[in-house]
Short mmCIF file of C-alpha atoms in Angstrom, two decimals:
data_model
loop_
_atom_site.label_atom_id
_atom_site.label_comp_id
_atom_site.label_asym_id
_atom_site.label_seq_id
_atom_site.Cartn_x
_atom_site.Cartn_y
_atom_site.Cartn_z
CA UNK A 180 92.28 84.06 184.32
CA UNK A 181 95.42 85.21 186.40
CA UNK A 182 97.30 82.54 187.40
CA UNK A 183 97.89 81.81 191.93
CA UNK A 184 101.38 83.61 191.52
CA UNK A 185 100.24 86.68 189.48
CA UNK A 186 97.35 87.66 192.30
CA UNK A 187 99.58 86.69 195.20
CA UNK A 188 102.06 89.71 193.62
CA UNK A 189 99.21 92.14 192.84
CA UNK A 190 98.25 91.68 196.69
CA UNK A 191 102.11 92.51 197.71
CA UNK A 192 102.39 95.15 194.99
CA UNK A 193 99.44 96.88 196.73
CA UNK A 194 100.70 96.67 200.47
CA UNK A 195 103.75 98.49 199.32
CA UNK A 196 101.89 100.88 197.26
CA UNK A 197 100.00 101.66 199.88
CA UNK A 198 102.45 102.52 201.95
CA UNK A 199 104.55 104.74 199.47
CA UNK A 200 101.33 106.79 199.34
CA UNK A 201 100.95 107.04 202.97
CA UNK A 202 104.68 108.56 202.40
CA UNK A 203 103.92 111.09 199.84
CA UNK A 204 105.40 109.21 197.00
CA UNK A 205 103.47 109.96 193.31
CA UNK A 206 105.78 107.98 191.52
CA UNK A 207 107.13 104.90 191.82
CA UNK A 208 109.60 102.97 189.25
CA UNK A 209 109.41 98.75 188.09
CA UNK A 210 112.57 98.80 189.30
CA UNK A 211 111.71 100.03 193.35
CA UNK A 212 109.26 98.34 193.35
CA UNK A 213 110.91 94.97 192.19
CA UNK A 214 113.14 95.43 195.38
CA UNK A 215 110.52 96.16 197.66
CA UNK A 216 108.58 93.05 196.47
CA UNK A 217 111.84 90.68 196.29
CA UNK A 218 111.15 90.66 192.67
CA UNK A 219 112.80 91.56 188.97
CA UNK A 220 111.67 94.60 187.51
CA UNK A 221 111.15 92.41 184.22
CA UNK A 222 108.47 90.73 185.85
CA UNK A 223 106.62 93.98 187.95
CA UNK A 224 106.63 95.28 184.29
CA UNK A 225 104.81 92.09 182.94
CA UNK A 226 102.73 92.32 186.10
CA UNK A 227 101.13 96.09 185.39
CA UNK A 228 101.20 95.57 181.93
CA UNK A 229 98.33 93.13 182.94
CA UNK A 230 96.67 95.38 184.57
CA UNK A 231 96.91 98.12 181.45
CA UNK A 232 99.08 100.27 183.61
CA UNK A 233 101.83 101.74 181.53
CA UNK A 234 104.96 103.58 183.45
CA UNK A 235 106.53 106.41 181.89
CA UNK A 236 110.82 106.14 181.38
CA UNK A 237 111.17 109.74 183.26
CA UNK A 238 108.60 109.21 186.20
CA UNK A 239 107.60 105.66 186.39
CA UNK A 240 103.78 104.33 187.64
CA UNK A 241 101.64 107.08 188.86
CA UNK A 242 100.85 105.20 192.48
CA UNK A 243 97.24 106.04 192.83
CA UNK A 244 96.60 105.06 189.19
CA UNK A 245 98.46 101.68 190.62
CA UNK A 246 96.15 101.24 193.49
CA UNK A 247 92.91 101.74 191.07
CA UNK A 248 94.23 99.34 188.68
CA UNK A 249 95.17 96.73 191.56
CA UNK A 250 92.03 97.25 193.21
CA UNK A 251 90.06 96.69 189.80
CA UNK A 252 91.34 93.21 190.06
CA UNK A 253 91.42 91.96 193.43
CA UNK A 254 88.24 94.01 195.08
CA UNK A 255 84.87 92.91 193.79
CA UNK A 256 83.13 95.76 192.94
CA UNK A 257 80.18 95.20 195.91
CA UNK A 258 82.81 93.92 198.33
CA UNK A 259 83.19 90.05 199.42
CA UNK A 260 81.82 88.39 202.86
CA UNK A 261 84.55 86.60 205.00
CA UNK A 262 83.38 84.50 208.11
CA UNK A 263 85.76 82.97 210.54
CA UNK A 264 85.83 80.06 212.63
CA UNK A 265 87.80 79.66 215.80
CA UNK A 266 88.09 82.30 218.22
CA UNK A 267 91.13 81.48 219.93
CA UNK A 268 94.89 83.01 220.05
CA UNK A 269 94.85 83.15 216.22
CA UNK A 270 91.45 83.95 215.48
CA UNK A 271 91.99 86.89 217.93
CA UNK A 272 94.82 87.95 215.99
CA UNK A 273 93.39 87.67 212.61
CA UNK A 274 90.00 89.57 213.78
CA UNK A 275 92.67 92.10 215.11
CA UNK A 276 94.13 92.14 211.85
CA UNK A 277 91.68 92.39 209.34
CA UNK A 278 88.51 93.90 211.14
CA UNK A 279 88.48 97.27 208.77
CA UNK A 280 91.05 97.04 207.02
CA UNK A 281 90.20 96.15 204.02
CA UNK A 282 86.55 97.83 203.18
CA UNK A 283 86.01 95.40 199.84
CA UNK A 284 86.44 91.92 202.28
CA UNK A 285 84.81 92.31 205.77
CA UNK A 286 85.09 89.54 208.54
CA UNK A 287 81.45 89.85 208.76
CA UNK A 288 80.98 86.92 211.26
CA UNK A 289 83.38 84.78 213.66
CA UNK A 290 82.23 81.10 215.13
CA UNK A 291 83.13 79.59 217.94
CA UNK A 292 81.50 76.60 219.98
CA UNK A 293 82.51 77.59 223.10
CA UNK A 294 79.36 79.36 224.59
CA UNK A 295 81.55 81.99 226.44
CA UNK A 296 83.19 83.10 223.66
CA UNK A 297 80.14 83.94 222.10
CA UNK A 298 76.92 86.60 221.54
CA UNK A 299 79.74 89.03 221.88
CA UNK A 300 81.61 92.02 219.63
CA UNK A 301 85.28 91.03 219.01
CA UNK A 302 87.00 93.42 217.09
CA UNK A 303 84.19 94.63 215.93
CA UNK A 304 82.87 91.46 215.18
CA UNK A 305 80.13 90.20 216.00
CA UNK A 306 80.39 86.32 217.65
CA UNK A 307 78.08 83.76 217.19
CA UNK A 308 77.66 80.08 218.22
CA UNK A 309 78.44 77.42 215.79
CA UNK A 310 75.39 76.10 215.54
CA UNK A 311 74.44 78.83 213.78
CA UNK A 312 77.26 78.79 211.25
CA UNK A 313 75.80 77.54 208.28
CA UNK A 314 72.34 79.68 208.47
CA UNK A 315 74.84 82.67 208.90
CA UNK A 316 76.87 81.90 206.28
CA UNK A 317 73.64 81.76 203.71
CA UNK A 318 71.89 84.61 204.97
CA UNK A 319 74.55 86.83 204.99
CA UNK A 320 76.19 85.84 201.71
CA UNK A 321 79.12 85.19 202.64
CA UNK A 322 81.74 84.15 200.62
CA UNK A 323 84.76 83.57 202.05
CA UNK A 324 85.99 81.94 205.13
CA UNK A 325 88.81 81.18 207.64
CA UNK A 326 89.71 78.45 209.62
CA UNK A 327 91.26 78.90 213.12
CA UNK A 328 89.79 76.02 214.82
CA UNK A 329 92.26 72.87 216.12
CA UNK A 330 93.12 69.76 213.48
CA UNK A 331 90.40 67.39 214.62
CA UNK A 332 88.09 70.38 214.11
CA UNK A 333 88.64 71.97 210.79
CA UNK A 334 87.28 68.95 208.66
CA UNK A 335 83.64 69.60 209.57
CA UNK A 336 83.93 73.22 209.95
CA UNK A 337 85.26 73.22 205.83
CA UNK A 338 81.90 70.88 205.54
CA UNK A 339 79.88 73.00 206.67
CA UNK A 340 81.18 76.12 204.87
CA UNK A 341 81.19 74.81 201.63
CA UNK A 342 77.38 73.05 202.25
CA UNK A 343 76.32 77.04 202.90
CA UNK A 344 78.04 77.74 199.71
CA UNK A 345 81.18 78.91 200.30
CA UNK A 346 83.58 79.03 197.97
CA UNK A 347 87.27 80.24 199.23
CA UNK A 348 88.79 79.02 202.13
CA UNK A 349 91.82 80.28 203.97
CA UNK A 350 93.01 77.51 206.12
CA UNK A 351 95.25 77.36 209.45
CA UNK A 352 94.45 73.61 210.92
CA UNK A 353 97.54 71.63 210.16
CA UNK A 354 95.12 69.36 207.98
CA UNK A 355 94.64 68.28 204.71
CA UNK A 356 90.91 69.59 203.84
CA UNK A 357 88.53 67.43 201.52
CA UNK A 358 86.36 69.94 199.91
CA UNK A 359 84.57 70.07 196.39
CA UNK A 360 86.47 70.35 193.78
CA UNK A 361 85.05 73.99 192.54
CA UNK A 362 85.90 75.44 195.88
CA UNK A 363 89.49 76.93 196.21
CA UNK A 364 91.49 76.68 200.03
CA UNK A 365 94.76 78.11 200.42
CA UNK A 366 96.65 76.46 203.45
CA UNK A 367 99.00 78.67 205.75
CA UNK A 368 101.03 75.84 207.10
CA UNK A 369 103.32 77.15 210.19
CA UNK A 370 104.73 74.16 211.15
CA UNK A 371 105.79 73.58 207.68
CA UNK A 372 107.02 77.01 207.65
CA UNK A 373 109.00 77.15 210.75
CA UNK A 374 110.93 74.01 209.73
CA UNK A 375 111.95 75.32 206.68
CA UNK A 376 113.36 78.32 207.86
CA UNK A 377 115.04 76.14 210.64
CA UNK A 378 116.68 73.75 207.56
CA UNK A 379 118.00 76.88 205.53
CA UNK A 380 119.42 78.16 209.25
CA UNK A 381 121.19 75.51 209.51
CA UNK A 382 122.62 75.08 206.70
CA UNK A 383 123.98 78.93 206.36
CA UNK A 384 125.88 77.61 209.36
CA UNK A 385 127.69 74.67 208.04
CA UNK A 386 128.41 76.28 205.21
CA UNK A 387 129.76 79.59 207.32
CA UNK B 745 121.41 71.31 198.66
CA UNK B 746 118.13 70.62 198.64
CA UNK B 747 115.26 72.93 197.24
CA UNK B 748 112.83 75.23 199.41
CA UNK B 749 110.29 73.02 197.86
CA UNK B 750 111.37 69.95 198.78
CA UNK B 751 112.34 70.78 202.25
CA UNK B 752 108.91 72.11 202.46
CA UNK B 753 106.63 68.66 201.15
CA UNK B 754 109.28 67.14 203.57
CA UNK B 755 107.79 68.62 206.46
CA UNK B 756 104.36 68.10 205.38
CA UNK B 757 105.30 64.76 204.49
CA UNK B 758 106.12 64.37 208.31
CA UNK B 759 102.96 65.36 209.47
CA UNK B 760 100.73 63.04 207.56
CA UNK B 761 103.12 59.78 208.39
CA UNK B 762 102.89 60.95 212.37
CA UNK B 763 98.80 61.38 211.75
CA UNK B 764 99.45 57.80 210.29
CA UNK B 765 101.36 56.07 212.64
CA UNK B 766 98.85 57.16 215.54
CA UNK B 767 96.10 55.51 213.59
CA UNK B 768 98.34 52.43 213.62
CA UNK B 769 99.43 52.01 210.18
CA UNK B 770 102.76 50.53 209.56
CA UNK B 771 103.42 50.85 205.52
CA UNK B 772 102.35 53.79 202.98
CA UNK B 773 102.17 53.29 199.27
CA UNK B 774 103.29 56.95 197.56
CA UNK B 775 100.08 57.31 195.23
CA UNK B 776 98.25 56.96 199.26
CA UNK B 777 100.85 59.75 200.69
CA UNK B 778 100.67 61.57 197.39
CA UNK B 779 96.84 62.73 197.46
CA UNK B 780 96.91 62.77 201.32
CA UNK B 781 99.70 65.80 200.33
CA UNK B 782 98.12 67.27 197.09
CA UNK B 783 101.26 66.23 195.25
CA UNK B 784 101.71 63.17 192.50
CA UNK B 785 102.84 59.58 193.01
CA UNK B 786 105.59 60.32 191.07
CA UNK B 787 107.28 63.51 192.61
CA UNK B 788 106.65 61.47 196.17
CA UNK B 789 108.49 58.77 194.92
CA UNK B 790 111.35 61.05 193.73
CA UNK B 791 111.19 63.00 197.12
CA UNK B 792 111.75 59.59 198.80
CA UNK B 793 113.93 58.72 196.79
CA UNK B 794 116.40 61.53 197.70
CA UNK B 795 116.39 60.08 200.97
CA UNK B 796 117.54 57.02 200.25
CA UNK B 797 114.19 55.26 200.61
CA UNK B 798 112.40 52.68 198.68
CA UNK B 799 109.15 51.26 198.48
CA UNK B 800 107.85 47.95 197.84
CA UNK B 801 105.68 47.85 195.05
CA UNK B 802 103.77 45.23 197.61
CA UNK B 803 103.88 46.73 200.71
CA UNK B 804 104.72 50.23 199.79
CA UNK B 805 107.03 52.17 202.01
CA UNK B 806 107.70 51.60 205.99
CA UNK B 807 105.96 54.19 207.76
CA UNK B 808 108.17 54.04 210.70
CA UNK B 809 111.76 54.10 208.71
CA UNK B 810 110.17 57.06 206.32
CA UNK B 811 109.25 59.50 209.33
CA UNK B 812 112.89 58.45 210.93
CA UNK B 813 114.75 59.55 207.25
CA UNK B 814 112.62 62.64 207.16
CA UNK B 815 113.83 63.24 210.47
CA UNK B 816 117.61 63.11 209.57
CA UNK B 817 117.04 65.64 207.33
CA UNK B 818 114.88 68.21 208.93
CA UNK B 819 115.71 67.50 212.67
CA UNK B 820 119.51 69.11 213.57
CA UNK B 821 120.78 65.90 215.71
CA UNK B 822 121.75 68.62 218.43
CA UNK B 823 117.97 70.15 218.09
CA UNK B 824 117.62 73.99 216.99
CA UNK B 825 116.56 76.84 219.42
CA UNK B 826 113.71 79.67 218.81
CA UNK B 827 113.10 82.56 220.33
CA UNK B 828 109.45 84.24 219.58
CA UNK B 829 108.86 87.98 219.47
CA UNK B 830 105.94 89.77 220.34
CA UNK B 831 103.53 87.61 222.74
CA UNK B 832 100.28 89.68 220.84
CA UNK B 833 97.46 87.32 220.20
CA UNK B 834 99.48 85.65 217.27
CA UNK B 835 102.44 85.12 219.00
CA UNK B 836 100.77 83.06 221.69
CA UNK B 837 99.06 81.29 219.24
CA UNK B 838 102.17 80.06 217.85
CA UNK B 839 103.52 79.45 221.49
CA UNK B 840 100.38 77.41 222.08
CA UNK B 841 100.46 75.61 218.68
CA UNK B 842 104.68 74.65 219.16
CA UNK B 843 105.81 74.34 222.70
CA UNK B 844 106.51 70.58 223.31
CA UNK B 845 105.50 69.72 219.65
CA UNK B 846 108.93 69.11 218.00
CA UNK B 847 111.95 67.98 220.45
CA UNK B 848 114.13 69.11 217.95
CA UNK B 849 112.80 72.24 217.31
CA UNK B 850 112.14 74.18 220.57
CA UNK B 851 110.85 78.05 221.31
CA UNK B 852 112.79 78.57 224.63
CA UNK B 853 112.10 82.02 224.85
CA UNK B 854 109.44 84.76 223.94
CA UNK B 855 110.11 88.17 224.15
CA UNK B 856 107.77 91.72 224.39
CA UNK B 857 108.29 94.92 225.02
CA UNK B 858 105.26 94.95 227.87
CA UNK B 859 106.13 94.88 231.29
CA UNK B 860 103.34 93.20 231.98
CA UNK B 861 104.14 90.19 229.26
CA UNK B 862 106.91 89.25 230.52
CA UNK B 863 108.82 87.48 233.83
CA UNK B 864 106.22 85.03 233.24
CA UNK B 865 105.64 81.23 231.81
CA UNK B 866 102.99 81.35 228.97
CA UNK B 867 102.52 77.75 227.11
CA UNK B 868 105.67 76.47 228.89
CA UNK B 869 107.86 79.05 227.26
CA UNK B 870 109.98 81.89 229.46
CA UNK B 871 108.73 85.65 228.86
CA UNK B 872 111.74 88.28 229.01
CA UNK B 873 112.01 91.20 228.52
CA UNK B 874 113.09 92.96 224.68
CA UNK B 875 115.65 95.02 226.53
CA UNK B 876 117.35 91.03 226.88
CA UNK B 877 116.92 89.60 223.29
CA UNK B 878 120.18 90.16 221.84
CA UNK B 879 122.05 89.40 224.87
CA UNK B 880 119.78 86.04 225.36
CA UNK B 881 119.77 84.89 221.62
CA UNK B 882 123.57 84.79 222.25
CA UNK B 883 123.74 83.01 225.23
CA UNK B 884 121.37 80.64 224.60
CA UNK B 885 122.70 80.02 221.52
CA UNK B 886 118.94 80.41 219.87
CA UNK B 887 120.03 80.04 216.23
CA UNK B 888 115.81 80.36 214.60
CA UNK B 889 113.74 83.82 214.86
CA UNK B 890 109.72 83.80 214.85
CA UNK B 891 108.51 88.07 214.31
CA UNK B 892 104.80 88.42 215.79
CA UNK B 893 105.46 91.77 216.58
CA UNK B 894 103.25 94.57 214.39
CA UNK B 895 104.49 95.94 210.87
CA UNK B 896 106.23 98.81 212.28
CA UNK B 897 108.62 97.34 215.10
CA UNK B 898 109.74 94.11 212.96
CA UNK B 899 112.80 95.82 211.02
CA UNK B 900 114.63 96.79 214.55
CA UNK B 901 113.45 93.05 215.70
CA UNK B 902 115.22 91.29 212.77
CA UNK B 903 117.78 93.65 212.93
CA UNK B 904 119.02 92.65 216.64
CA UNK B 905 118.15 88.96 215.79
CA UNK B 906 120.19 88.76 212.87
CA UNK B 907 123.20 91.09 214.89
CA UNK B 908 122.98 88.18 217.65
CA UNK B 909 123.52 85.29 215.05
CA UNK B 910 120.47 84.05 214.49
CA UNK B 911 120.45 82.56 210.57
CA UNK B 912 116.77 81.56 210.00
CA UNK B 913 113.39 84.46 210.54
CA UNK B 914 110.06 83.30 210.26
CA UNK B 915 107.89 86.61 209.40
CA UNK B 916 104.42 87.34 210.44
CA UNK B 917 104.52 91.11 210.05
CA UNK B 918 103.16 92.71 206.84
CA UNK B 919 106.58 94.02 205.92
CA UNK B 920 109.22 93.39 203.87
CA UNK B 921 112.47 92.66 205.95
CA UNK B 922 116.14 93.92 205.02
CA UNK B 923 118.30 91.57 206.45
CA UNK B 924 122.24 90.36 205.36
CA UNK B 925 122.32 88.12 202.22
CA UNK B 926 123.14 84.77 204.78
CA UNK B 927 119.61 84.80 206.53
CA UNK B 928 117.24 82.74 205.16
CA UNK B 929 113.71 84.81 205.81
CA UNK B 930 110.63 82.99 205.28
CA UNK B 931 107.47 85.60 205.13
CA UNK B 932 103.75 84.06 206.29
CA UNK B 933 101.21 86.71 204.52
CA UNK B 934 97.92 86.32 205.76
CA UNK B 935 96.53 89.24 203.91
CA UNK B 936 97.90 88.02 200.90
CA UNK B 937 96.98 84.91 201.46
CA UNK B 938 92.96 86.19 202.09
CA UNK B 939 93.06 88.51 199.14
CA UNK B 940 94.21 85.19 196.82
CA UNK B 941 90.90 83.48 198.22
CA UNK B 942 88.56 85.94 197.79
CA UNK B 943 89.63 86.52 194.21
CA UNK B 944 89.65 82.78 193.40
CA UNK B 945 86.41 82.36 195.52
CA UNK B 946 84.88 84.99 192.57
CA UNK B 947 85.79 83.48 189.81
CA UNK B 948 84.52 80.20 190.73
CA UNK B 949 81.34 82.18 191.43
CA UNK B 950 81.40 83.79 188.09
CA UNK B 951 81.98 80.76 186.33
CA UNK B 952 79.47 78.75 188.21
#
């Protein structure tokens, strides 16, 4: 199986190939692509040899071959379910985001508890009361979901996702989720995040 | 200097010793901070160890004294200014997730290119106008950048940001970001981050 780090590049790797075809670009080389993805062109080579794509020396990858080959991996072939939880500021902004965007992985579903934010069409999306989360979740299939709701909240939100069989989560409460151990969350920590990028600032300055 | 990494379980260190102290406990053995962080006893230990902190194999380690040497390493003594562009949906998510949260670490500004975002207080935080960002990142010394702003406008954002001085960008848009060798740019990539879910959510299905 390909390893965290190899599917977090084939996802990059198809942003920017998408966007050199909404350019006109055929062709694209390892080595462009390597500096469009911050990476070596050593490793983009590794990466599509994966994926069985070959480039030629005189033209490079064909890009729509790219984008088949890409999509091969990441897309399940009858498209994946995502539900999210939370519609607040973020949730907003992710439902902006995503809502048809990507036609293999739908936000078919958001949650929230607060009744006015509900048995509405956000982005598309339809809005239903949390109460009716885990029902949703099984009769819909759904595979996938996200987690906008505050700290105290996201515990028993993951709970309830993963009871309805869930088996992804993408996760924005600044928490530490328990889940089983067959279920796979990815955290997107801002706080953790914004320091970081204030350390590094920093120290480009003292050492300027 | 220390690594990305380690600057980065620093800060998540932090968060689980405040979520500690407010439950009222005064001392922290590394194997309990360890799996309350996803990490190992042993590279806790070591990360404590770089800042000059020991444990007692009976008590374990001060919970007060560990969140004050995290501190001197992540907090400037002088605190660090923000600024925030784009007040979309995400960007007053972040507003409303930061402002007030870390004294040392403060958004005092937001910027959009709407009239009607800005000469306002949203979450605590002045709204200006993006006609003022340069000139404002300069006087107010703001030395951190957050982009919330869509793919498309972020280049000429980072550009002025980095032209006024600041050293550290925090990246929400979907883009890669040409910016001079000094600035530290740290990307958040929610649709990466979904697609690495969904694909990991599959397998676990398949293999199930």
């Amino acid at each position: 199986m390909a390893s965290d780090k190899t599917i977090g590049r084939l996802s990059r790797y198809r942003r920017i190939l998408y966007s050199l075809q909404a350019s006109g670009k055929a062709n694209v080389y390892s080595h462009e692509l390597a500096r469009l993805a911050r990476g070596t062109a050593a490793q983009v080579r590794r990466d599509l040899m994966v994926l069985g794509c070959t480039g030629s020396p005189t033209h490079g990858y064909d890009v729509d071959c790219l984008i088949e080959s890409v999509a091969q991996v990441l897309d399940a072939p009858e498209g994946q379910r995502v539900a999210l939880v939370g519609i607040g500021n973020l949730g907003r902004a992710v439902l902006a985001y995503f809502v048809g965007r990507r036609p293999k992985l739908s936000i078919v579903a958001a949650f929230d508890k607060d009744p006015q934010k509900v048995e509405r069409v956000t982005h598309g999306c339809p809005c239903l009361p949390m109460d009716s989360l885990g029902k949703t979740i099984r009769e819909k299939c759904i595979e996938v979901g996200i987690i906008t709701v505050p700290a105290g909240a996201a515990q028993e939100v993951a709970d309830t996702l993963c009871e309805a069989g869930v088996m992804g989560l993408l996760n924005f409460a600044p928490v530490r989720l328990w889940v089983p151990s067959t279920v796979y969350v990815e955290d997107i920590d801002v706080t953790m995040s914004l320091e970081k990028v204030a350390f590094f600032a920093r120290q480009v300055k003292a050492g300027a």
